[in-house]
């Protein structure tokens, strides 16, 4: 695996630079101190002998590591796995269960339970499979990730933003915005087909073995990959992939795509990736076509597949644009993609049914919860999006008020005088257009 020295986490100096324990701790403030001591962090930055880490399992089953992992699982909450044990139930005797987990990991008798599979709706109307591990397995996976993640994070590329410390979708979107404004007008819009369910295990484990040689840690990773899946009353065992919902999946998915990141970076391409969602921004059509060929070649070599209908080269000087992380980019504007708008409106419709029986104040409070959260992510959209949605939401509320006065149909016409915009503002309705204007003013954006 390429060392990627120029793409180390922000503030990490090249190999060979003088290090102090406190400085390393500051640079790696997200790592678990009970696992990664100052001495280990210095070795992480300088590079260990042969580039391979040994004797890590004791860090996984350390009671202190498991306690920190349990604290994280408890904060995240979540549903129970196949054993139906909830976070609350585990907490009643957590000290005892953590001791038993530590001992079973130390003795080699620990075996993960099957993953409970459920399906969650996607923005496009389809359903995404989600694996829910048992609470105890989530704790062990969290401990394992705390041990493994820094070893690979030190090498991950700058263009990778998903599931990484101090990075998020807004960082990736800012990067795309910046490249578009800098004249990168040809975009490779790539879509991997069922990526998480398709990752081949053998090459994935080979990547892990390049940096980790502790056989017990490797066996534990393999045990999670080979976990049974409980779907309804049927249990089956996968032969590839890593389940979405598992604690280790984000790290493993990033690791498997890291060689693609390196290949594109070394070839001089501007690739922005968030998990399995990525785009490559180029200045010319020929460059974009060349990038797509490199991606197609790597994907085939890696045992993956691209969606032939969804993978394409986009010319931003022509109509069409592309979608990325919930946004649609076209004509110099960034707006929510259609599926994002559709899902938002579906939620608002449920909260503004004319027969719901709630008083107006309760309806507005419920609507505000959705609107504020949605706006927090999409606040960098063009102002016209918010003006249109604000008007639509007020129309829904006017329709509720019409119904309660014995009138039929949607709120329109004289309803704007009966219940003007100022009325809803006085009732506490969150107005996205006004929030967007305040944000632009604070940023000095026009």
Coordinates of C-alpha atoms in Angstrom, one line a residue:
X1 CA 0.0 0.0 0.0
X2 CA 1.2 3.5 -0.9
X3 CA 2.4 5.4 2.1
X4 CA 0.7 8.6 0.9
X5 CA 3.0 10.9 2.9
X6 CA 1.6 14.0 1.2
X7 CA -1.9 13.0 2.2
X8 CA -1.5 12.4 5.9
X9 CA -4.1 13.7 8.3
X10 CA -4.0 17.5 8.7
X11 CA -0.9 18.6 10.6
X12 CA 0.9 15.3 10.5
X13 CA 4.6 15.9 9.5
X14 CA 6.5 13.7 7.1
X15 CA 8.5 10.7 8.2
X16 CA 11.7 11.6 9.9
X17 CA 10.6 15.0 11.4
X18 CA 11.3 15.5 15.1
X19 CA 8.4 14.5 17.3
X20 CA 7.3 15.2 20.8
X21 CA 4.7 13.1 22.6
X22 CA 2.4 16.1 23.3
X23 CA 2.6 17.3 19.7
X24 CA 1.6 13.8 18.4
X25 CA -1.3 13.7 20.8
X26 CA -2.5 17.0 19.5
X27 CA -2.4 15.8 15.9
X28 CA -4.2 12.6 16.8
X29 CA -6.7 14.0 19.2
X30 CA -9.4 11.6 18.0
X31 CA -7.6 8.3 18.8
X32 CA -8.3 6.5 22.0
X33 CA -5.5 7.3 24.6
X34 CA -5.9 4.0 26.5
X35 CA -5.0 2.2 23.2
X36 CA -2.6 4.6 21.4
X37 CA 0.0 5.8 23.8
X38 CA 2.3 8.7 22.9
X39 CA 5.0 6.2 22.2
X40 CA 2.8 4.3 19.8
X41 CA 1.7 7.5 18.1
X42 CA 5.3 8.4 17.5
X43 CA 5.9 5.0 16.0
X44 CA 2.8 5.4 13.8
X45 CA 4.2 8.7 12.4
X46 CA 7.8 7.6 12.0
X47 CA 6.8 4.2 10.7
X48 CA 7.3 0.8 12.4
X49 CA 9.9 -1.7 11.2
X50 CA 8.7 -3.3 7.9
X51 CA 5.6 -1.2 8.0
X52 CA 3.7 -4.0 9.9
X53 CA 2.2 -4.0 13.4
X54 CA 2.3 -7.0 15.7
X55 CA 0.8 -7.8 19.1
X56 CA -2.4 -5.8 18.9
X57 CA -4.9 -8.2 20.3
X58 CA -4.1 -7.3 23.9
X59 CA -5.1 -3.8 23.1
X60 CA -8.5 -5.1 21.8
X61 CA -9.4 -7.2 24.9
X62 CA -8.0 -4.7 27.4
X63 CA -10.7 -3.9 29.9
X64 CA -10.1 -0.2 29.5
X65 CA -10.5 -0.4 25.7
X66 CA -13.7 -2.4 26.0
X67 CA -15.0 0.2 28.6
X68 CA -14.4 3.0 26.1
X69 CA -16.0 1.0 23.4
X70 CA -19.0 0.4 25.5
X71 CA -19.4 4.1 26.3
X72 CA -19.5 4.8 22.6
X73 CA -22.0 2.1 21.8
X74 CA -24.2 3.3 24.7
X75 CA -24.1 6.9 23.3
X76 CA -25.0 5.7 19.8
X77 CA -27.9 3.6 21.2
X78 CA -29.5 1.6 18.4
X79 CA -31.7 -1.5 18.3
X80 CA -30.9 -5.0 19.6
X81 CA -29.5 -7.7 17.4
X82 CA -30.6 -11.3 16.9
X83 CA -30.5 -11.9 20.7
X84 CA -32.9 -8.9 21.2
X85 CA -30.6 -7.6 24.0
X86 CA -30.9 -3.8 24.0
X87 CA -28.3 -1.3 25.1
X88 CA -30.4 -0.6 28.2
X89 CA -30.5 -4.2 29.2
X90 CA -26.7 -4.6 28.7
X91 CA -26.1 -1.6 30.9
X92 CA -27.8 -3.2 33.9
X93 CA -24.8 -5.6 34.3
X94 CA -22.3 -4.0 32.0
X95 CA -19.3 -4.5 34.3
X96 CA -19.9 -8.2 34.4
X97 CA -20.6 -8.5 30.7
X98 CA -17.5 -6.5 29.8
X99 CA -15.3 -8.8 32.0
X100 CA -16.7 -11.8 30.3
X101 CA -16.1 -10.3 26.9
X102 CA -12.5 -9.5 27.8
X103 CA -11.9 -13.0 29.0
X104 CA -13.5 -14.7 26.0
X105 CA -11.4 -12.5 23.6
X106 CA -8.2 -13.2 25.6
X107 CA -8.9 -17.0 25.6
X108 CA -10.0 -17.2 22.0
X109 CA -13.5 -18.4 22.8
X110 CA -15.4 -15.3 21.6
X111 CA -17.7 -15.9 18.6
X112 CA -19.8 -13.2 17.1
X113 CA -23.5 -13.8 16.7
X114 CA -25.3 -13.5 13.3
X115 CA -26.3 -10.1 12.1
X116 CA -30.0 -9.2 12.1
X117 CA -30.9 -7.8 8.7
X118 CA -33.5 -5.1 8.2
X119 CA -34.3 -2.8 5.3
X120 CA -34.5 1.0 5.4
X121 CA -36.0 3.2 2.7
X122 CA -33.7 5.1 0.3
X123 CA -34.4 8.5 -1.2
X124 CA -35.2 6.9 -4.6
X125 CA -37.9 4.7 -3.1
X126 CA -35.8 1.5 -3.0
X127 CA -34.7 -0.2 0.2
X128 CA -31.2 -0.5 1.6
X129 CA -30.2 -3.6 3.6
X130 CA -28.8 -2.8 7.0
X131 CA -27.1 -5.3 9.3
X132 CA -27.6 -4.9 13.1
X133 CA -25.0 -6.7 15.2
X134 CA -25.7 -7.8 18.8
X135 CA -24.8 -5.2 21.4
X136 CA -21.8 -7.2 22.6
X137 CA -20.5 -7.6 19.0
X138 CA -20.9 -3.8 18.5
X139 CA -18.7 -3.3 21.6
X140 CA -16.0 -5.6 20.3
X141 CA -16.1 -4.2 16.8
X142 CA -15.8 -0.7 18.3
X143 CA -12.7 -1.8 20.3
X144 CA -11.2 -3.4 17.2
X145 CA -11.8 -0.3 15.2
X146 CA -10.1 1.9 17.8
X147 CA -7.0 -0.3 17.6
X148 CA -6.9 -0.6 13.8
X149 CA -8.1 2.7 12.4
X150 CA -5.0 4.9 13.0
X151 CA -2.8 2.3 11.3
X152 CA -4.7 2.9 8.0
X153 CA -5.8 6.5 8.6
X154 CA -2.2 7.7 8.4
X155 CA -2.1 6.5 4.8
X156 CA -5.5 7.5 3.5
X157 CA -5.6 10.1 0.8
X158 CA -6.7 13.7 0.9
X159 CA -9.5 13.2 -1.5
X160 CA -11.3 10.6 0.8
X161 CA -13.9 12.2 3.1
X162 CA -16.3 9.5 4.2
X163 CA -16.3 8.0 7.7
X164 CA -13.0 9.7 8.6
X165 CA -12.0 11.7 11.7
X166 CA -12.6 15.5 11.4
X167 CA -14.1 15.1 7.9
X168 CA -17.6 15.0 6.6
X169 CA -19.8 15.4 3.6
X170 CA -19.7 19.2 3.8
X171 CA -15.9 19.1 3.4
X172 CA -16.3 16.9 0.3
X173 CA -19.0 19.3 -1.1
X174 CA -16.8 22.3 -0.5
X175 CA -14.0 20.6 -2.4
X176 CA -16.3 19.9 -5.4
X177 CA -17.5 23.5 -5.3
X178 CA -14.0 24.8 -5.4
X179 CA -12.9 22.6 -8.3
X180 CA -15.9 23.6 -10.3
X181 CA -15.3 27.3 -9.8
X182 CA -11.6 26.7 -10.7
X183 CA -12.6 25.6 -14.2
X184 CA -12.9 21.8 -13.8
X185 CA -15.9 21.5 -16.1
X186 CA -15.8 17.8 -17.0
X187 CA -16.9 15.4 -14.3
X188 CA -16.7 11.6 -14.1
X189 CA -19.9 10.7 -12.2
X190 CA -19.2 7.1 -11.1
X191 CA -21.6 4.7 -9.3
X192 CA -20.4 1.4 -7.8
X193 CA -23.0 -1.3 -7.9
X194 CA -23.9 -2.7 -4.4
X195 CA -20.4 -1.9 -3.2
X196 CA -20.7 -2.8 0.5
X197 CA -22.2 -6.2 -0.4
X198 CA -19.7 -6.9 -3.2
X199 CA -16.3 -6.4 -1.5
X200 CA -14.2 -9.5 -2.1
X201 CA -12.8 -10.9 1.1
X202 CA -9.4 -12.2 0.0
X203 CA -8.0 -9.0 -1.5
X204 CA -9.5 -7.1 1.4
X205 CA -7.6 -9.3 3.9
X206 CA -4.5 -9.0 1.8
X207 CA -4.6 -5.2 2.3
X208 CA -5.0 -5.6 6.0
X209 CA -2.1 -8.0 6.2
X210 CA 0.1 -5.4 4.6
X211 CA 0.0 -3.5 7.9
X212 CA -1.2 -5.9 10.5
X213 CA 0.4 -9.3 11.3
X214 CA -1.3 -10.2 14.6
X215 CA -3.0 -13.5 13.6
X216 CA -5.7 -13.1 16.3
X217 CA -6.7 -9.7 15.1
X218 CA -6.9 -11.0 11.5
X219 CA -9.0 -13.9 12.6
X220 CA -11.4 -11.5 14.4
X221 CA -11.8 -9.4 11.3
X222 CA -12.5 -12.6 9.3
X223 CA -15.0 -13.7 11.8
X224 CA -17.0 -10.5 11.3
X225 CA -16.8 -10.8 7.6
X226 CA -18.1 -14.4 7.8
X227 CA -20.9 -13.6 10.3
X228 CA -24.2 -15.2 9.5
X229 CA -27.1 -13.0 8.5
X230 CA -30.5 -13.5 10.1
X231 CA -33.3 -12.3 7.8
X232 CA -36.7 -13.1 9.4
X233 CA -36.5 -16.7 10.5
X234 CA -33.8 -17.7 7.9
X235 CA -30.1 -17.6 8.5
X236 CA -27.5 -17.5 5.7
X237 CA -23.8 -16.9 5.4
X238 CA -22.4 -14.3 2.9
X239 CA -19.4 -15.1 0.7
X240 CA -18.3 -11.5 0.1
X241 CA -19.1 -8.0 1.3
X242 CA -19.2 -6.2 4.7
X243 CA -22.7 -5.4 6.1
X244 CA -23.8 -1.8 6.2
X245 CA -24.5 -1.0 9.9
X246 CA -21.5 -3.0 11.2
X247 CA -19.0 -0.8 13.1
X248 CA -16.1 -2.1 11.1
X249 CA -17.7 -1.6 7.7
X250 CA -16.8 2.1 7.2
X251 CA -13.1 1.4 7.8
X252 CA -13.0 -1.7 5.7
X253 CA -14.8 0.0 2.9
X254 CA -12.4 2.9 2.9
X255 CA -9.5 0.5 3.0
X256 CA -10.6 -1.4 0.0
X257 CA -11.0 1.7 -2.1
X258 CA -7.7 3.2 -1.0
X259 CA -5.7 1.8 -3.9
X260 CA -8.1 3.5 -6.3
X261 CA -7.5 6.8 -4.4
X262 CA -3.8 6.3 -4.7
X263 CA -4.0 5.4 -8.4
X264 CA -6.0 8.4 -9.3
X265 CA -4.0 10.8 -7.2
X266 CA -0.7 9.6 -8.6
X267 CA -2.1 10.0 -12.1
X268 CA -2.8 13.7 -11.3
X269 CA -6.6 13.4 -11.1
X270 CA -8.9 15.4 -8.7
X271 CA -11.0 12.7 -7.2
X272 CA -13.4 13.5 -4.4
X273 CA -14.8 10.4 -2.6
X274 CA -17.2 9.9 0.2
X275 CA -17.3 6.2 1.0
X276 CA -18.5 4.5 -2.3
X277 CA -19.8 7.8 -3.8
X278 CA -17.2 9.6 -5.8
X279 CA -16.6 12.0 -8.7
X280 CA -13.5 12.9 -10.7
X281 CA -13.2 16.6 -11.8
X282 CA -11.2 17.4 -14.9
X283 CA -10.6 20.4 -17.1
X284 CA -11.1 18.7 -20.5
X285 CA -13.2 16.0 -22.0
X286 CA -10.2 13.9 -23.0
X287 CA -8.9 14.0 -19.5
X288 CA -12.2 12.9 -18.1
X289 CA -12.5 10.0 -20.6
X290 CA -9.0 8.9 -19.5
X291 CA -10.0 9.0 -15.9
X292 CA -13.1 6.9 -16.5
X293 CA -11.0 4.3 -18.3
X294 CA -8.6 4.1 -15.3
X295 CA -11.6 3.7 -13.0
X296 CA -13.1 1.0 -15.1
X297 CA -9.9 -0.9 -15.3
X298 CA -9.3 -0.8 -11.5
X299 CA -12.9 -1.7 -10.7
X300 CA -12.7 -4.8 -12.9
X301 CA -9.3 -5.8 -11.3
X302 CA -10.8 -5.3 -7.8
X303 CA -13.8 -7.6 -8.5
X304 CA -16.3 -4.8 -8.3
X305 CA -18.8 -3.4 -10.9
X306 CA -19.9 0.0 -12.0
X307 CA -23.5 0.9 -12.8
X308 CA -23.4 1.2 -16.7
X309 CA -26.4 3.5 -16.8
X310 CA -25.3 5.7 -13.8
X311 CA -21.6 6.1 -14.6
X312 CA -20.9 8.8 -17.2
X313 CA -18.9 11.9 -18.1
X314 CA -20.7 15.1 -17.6
X315 CA -19.9 18.4 -19.4
X316 CA -20.9 21.2 -17.0
X317 CA -21.2 23.6 -19.8
X318 CA -24.2 21.6 -21.1
X319 CA -27.6 20.9 -19.4
X320 CA -27.8 17.9 -17.2
X321 CA -25.3 18.3 -14.3
X322 CA -24.6 15.6 -11.7
X323 CA -25.7 14.5 -8.2
X324 CA -23.3 14.1 -5.3
X325 CA -24.1 13.6 -1.6
X326 CA -27.7 14.7 -1.8
X327 CA -27.0 17.8 -4.0
X328 CA -27.5 18.4 -7.7
X329 CA -24.8 20.5 -9.4
X330 CA -25.8 22.3 -12.6
X331 CA -25.5 25.7 -14.2
X332 CA -23.2 27.1 -11.6
X333 CA -25.7 26.3 -8.8
X334 CA -25.9 23.7 -6.1
X335 CA -29.5 22.6 -5.2
X336 CA -30.9 19.5 -3.4
X337 CA -31.3 16.6 -5.7
X338 CA -34.8 15.6 -6.7
X339 CA -34.9 12.6 -4.4
X340 CA -33.8 14.7 -1.4
X341 CA -36.6 17.2 -2.1
X342 CA -39.1 14.4 -2.5
X343 CA -38.2 12.8 0.8
X344 CA -38.3 16.1 2.6
X345 CA -41.7 16.9 1.3
X346 CA -43.0 13.4 2.2
X347 CA -42.0 14.0 5.8
X348 CA -43.6 17.5 5.9
X349 CA -46.8 16.1 4.4
X350 CA -47.1 13.5 7.2
X351 CA -46.7 16.3 9.7
X352 CA -49.2 18.7 8.1
X353 CA -52.2 16.4 7.4
X354 CA -55.4 18.3 7.6
X355 CA -56.9 15.6 9.9
X356 CA -54.0 15.2 12.3
X357 CA -55.8 16.8 15.3
X358 CA -52.8 18.7 16.7
X359 CA -53.0 22.4 17.4
X360 CA -51.1 24.7 15.1
X361 CA -48.3 25.3 17.7
X362 CA -47.6 21.6 17.9
X363 CA -47.7 21.2 14.1
X364 CA -45.2 24.0 13.7
X365 CA -42.9 22.6 16.4
X366 CA -42.9 19.2 14.6
X367 CA -42.4 20.8 11.2
X368 CA -39.5 22.9 12.6
X369 CA -37.6 19.8 13.8
X370 CA -37.6 18.5 10.2
X371 CA -37.0 21.9 8.5
X372 CA -34.1 22.9 10.8
X373 CA -32.3 19.6 10.3
X374 CA -32.8 19.6 6.6
X375 CA -31.7 23.2 6.3
X376 CA -28.5 22.5 8.3
X377 CA -27.3 20.2 5.5
X378 CA -28.7 22.0 2.5
X379 CA -28.1 25.5 3.6
X380 CA -25.6 26.1 0.8
X381 CA -28.2 25.6 -1.9
X382 CA -29.4 28.5 -4.1
X383 CA -31.7 30.9 -2.3
X384 CA -34.6 30.1 -4.7
X385 CA -34.9 26.6 -3.3
X386 CA -35.7 28.0 0.2
X387 CA -38.1 30.6 -1.1
X388 CA -40.1 28.0 -2.9
X389 CA -40.2 25.5 0.0
X390 CA -41.1 28.1 2.5
X391 CA -44.1 29.0 0.4
X392 CA -45.1 25.4 0.0
X393 CA -44.9 24.7 3.8
X394 CA -47.1 27.8 4.5
X395 CA -49.6 26.5 1.9
X396 CA -49.7 23.2 3.8
X397 CA -50.4 25.0 7.1
X398 CA -53.0 27.3 5.5
X399 CA -54.7 24.1 4.2
X400 CA -54.9 22.8 7.8
X401 CA -56.4 26.1 9.0
X402 CA -58.9 26.1 6.1
X403 CA -60.1 22.6 7.1
X404 CA -60.7 23.7 10.7
X405 CA -62.9 26.5 9.4
X406 CA -65.0 24.1 7.4
X407 CA -63.4 25.0 4.1
X408 CA -62.2 22.7 1.4
X409 CA -59.0 22.6 -0.8
X410 CA -55.5 23.9 -0.4
X411 CA -54.6 27.2 1.2
X412 CA -54.5 29.9 -1.5
X413 CA -56.1 33.2 -2.7
X414 CA -57.6 35.1 0.2
X415 CA -55.9 32.7 2.6
X416 CA -52.8 34.8 2.1
X417 CA -54.6 37.8 3.7
X418 CA -56.4 35.7 6.3
X419 CA -53.1 34.1 7.4
X420 CA -50.2 36.2 6.0
X421 CA -46.6 35.2 6.2
X422 CA -46.1 37.3 9.2
X423 CA -48.7 35.2 11.0
X424 CA -46.7 32.1 10.7
X425 CA -43.5 33.9 11.6
X426 CA -45.2 35.1 14.8
X427 CA -46.2 31.5 15.5
X428 CA -42.5 30.5 15.4
X429 CA -42.3 28.8 12.0
X430 CA -38.6 28.5 10.9
X431 CA -38.2 30.4 7.7
X432 CA -35.4 28.9 5.6
X433 CA -35.1 31.9 3.2
X434 CA -34.4 34.2 6.1
X435 CA -32.0 31.8 7.7
X436 CA -30.2 31.5 4.4
X437 CA -29.9 35.3 4.0
X438 CA -28.4 35.5 7.6
X439 CA -25.9 32.8 6.7
X440 CA -24.9 34.6 3.5
X441 CA -24.5 37.9 5.4
X442 CA -22.3 36.4 8.1
X443 CA -20.1 34.8 5.4
X444 CA -20.0 37.9 3.2
X445 CA -21.6 36.0 0.4
X446 CA -24.0 37.8 -2.1

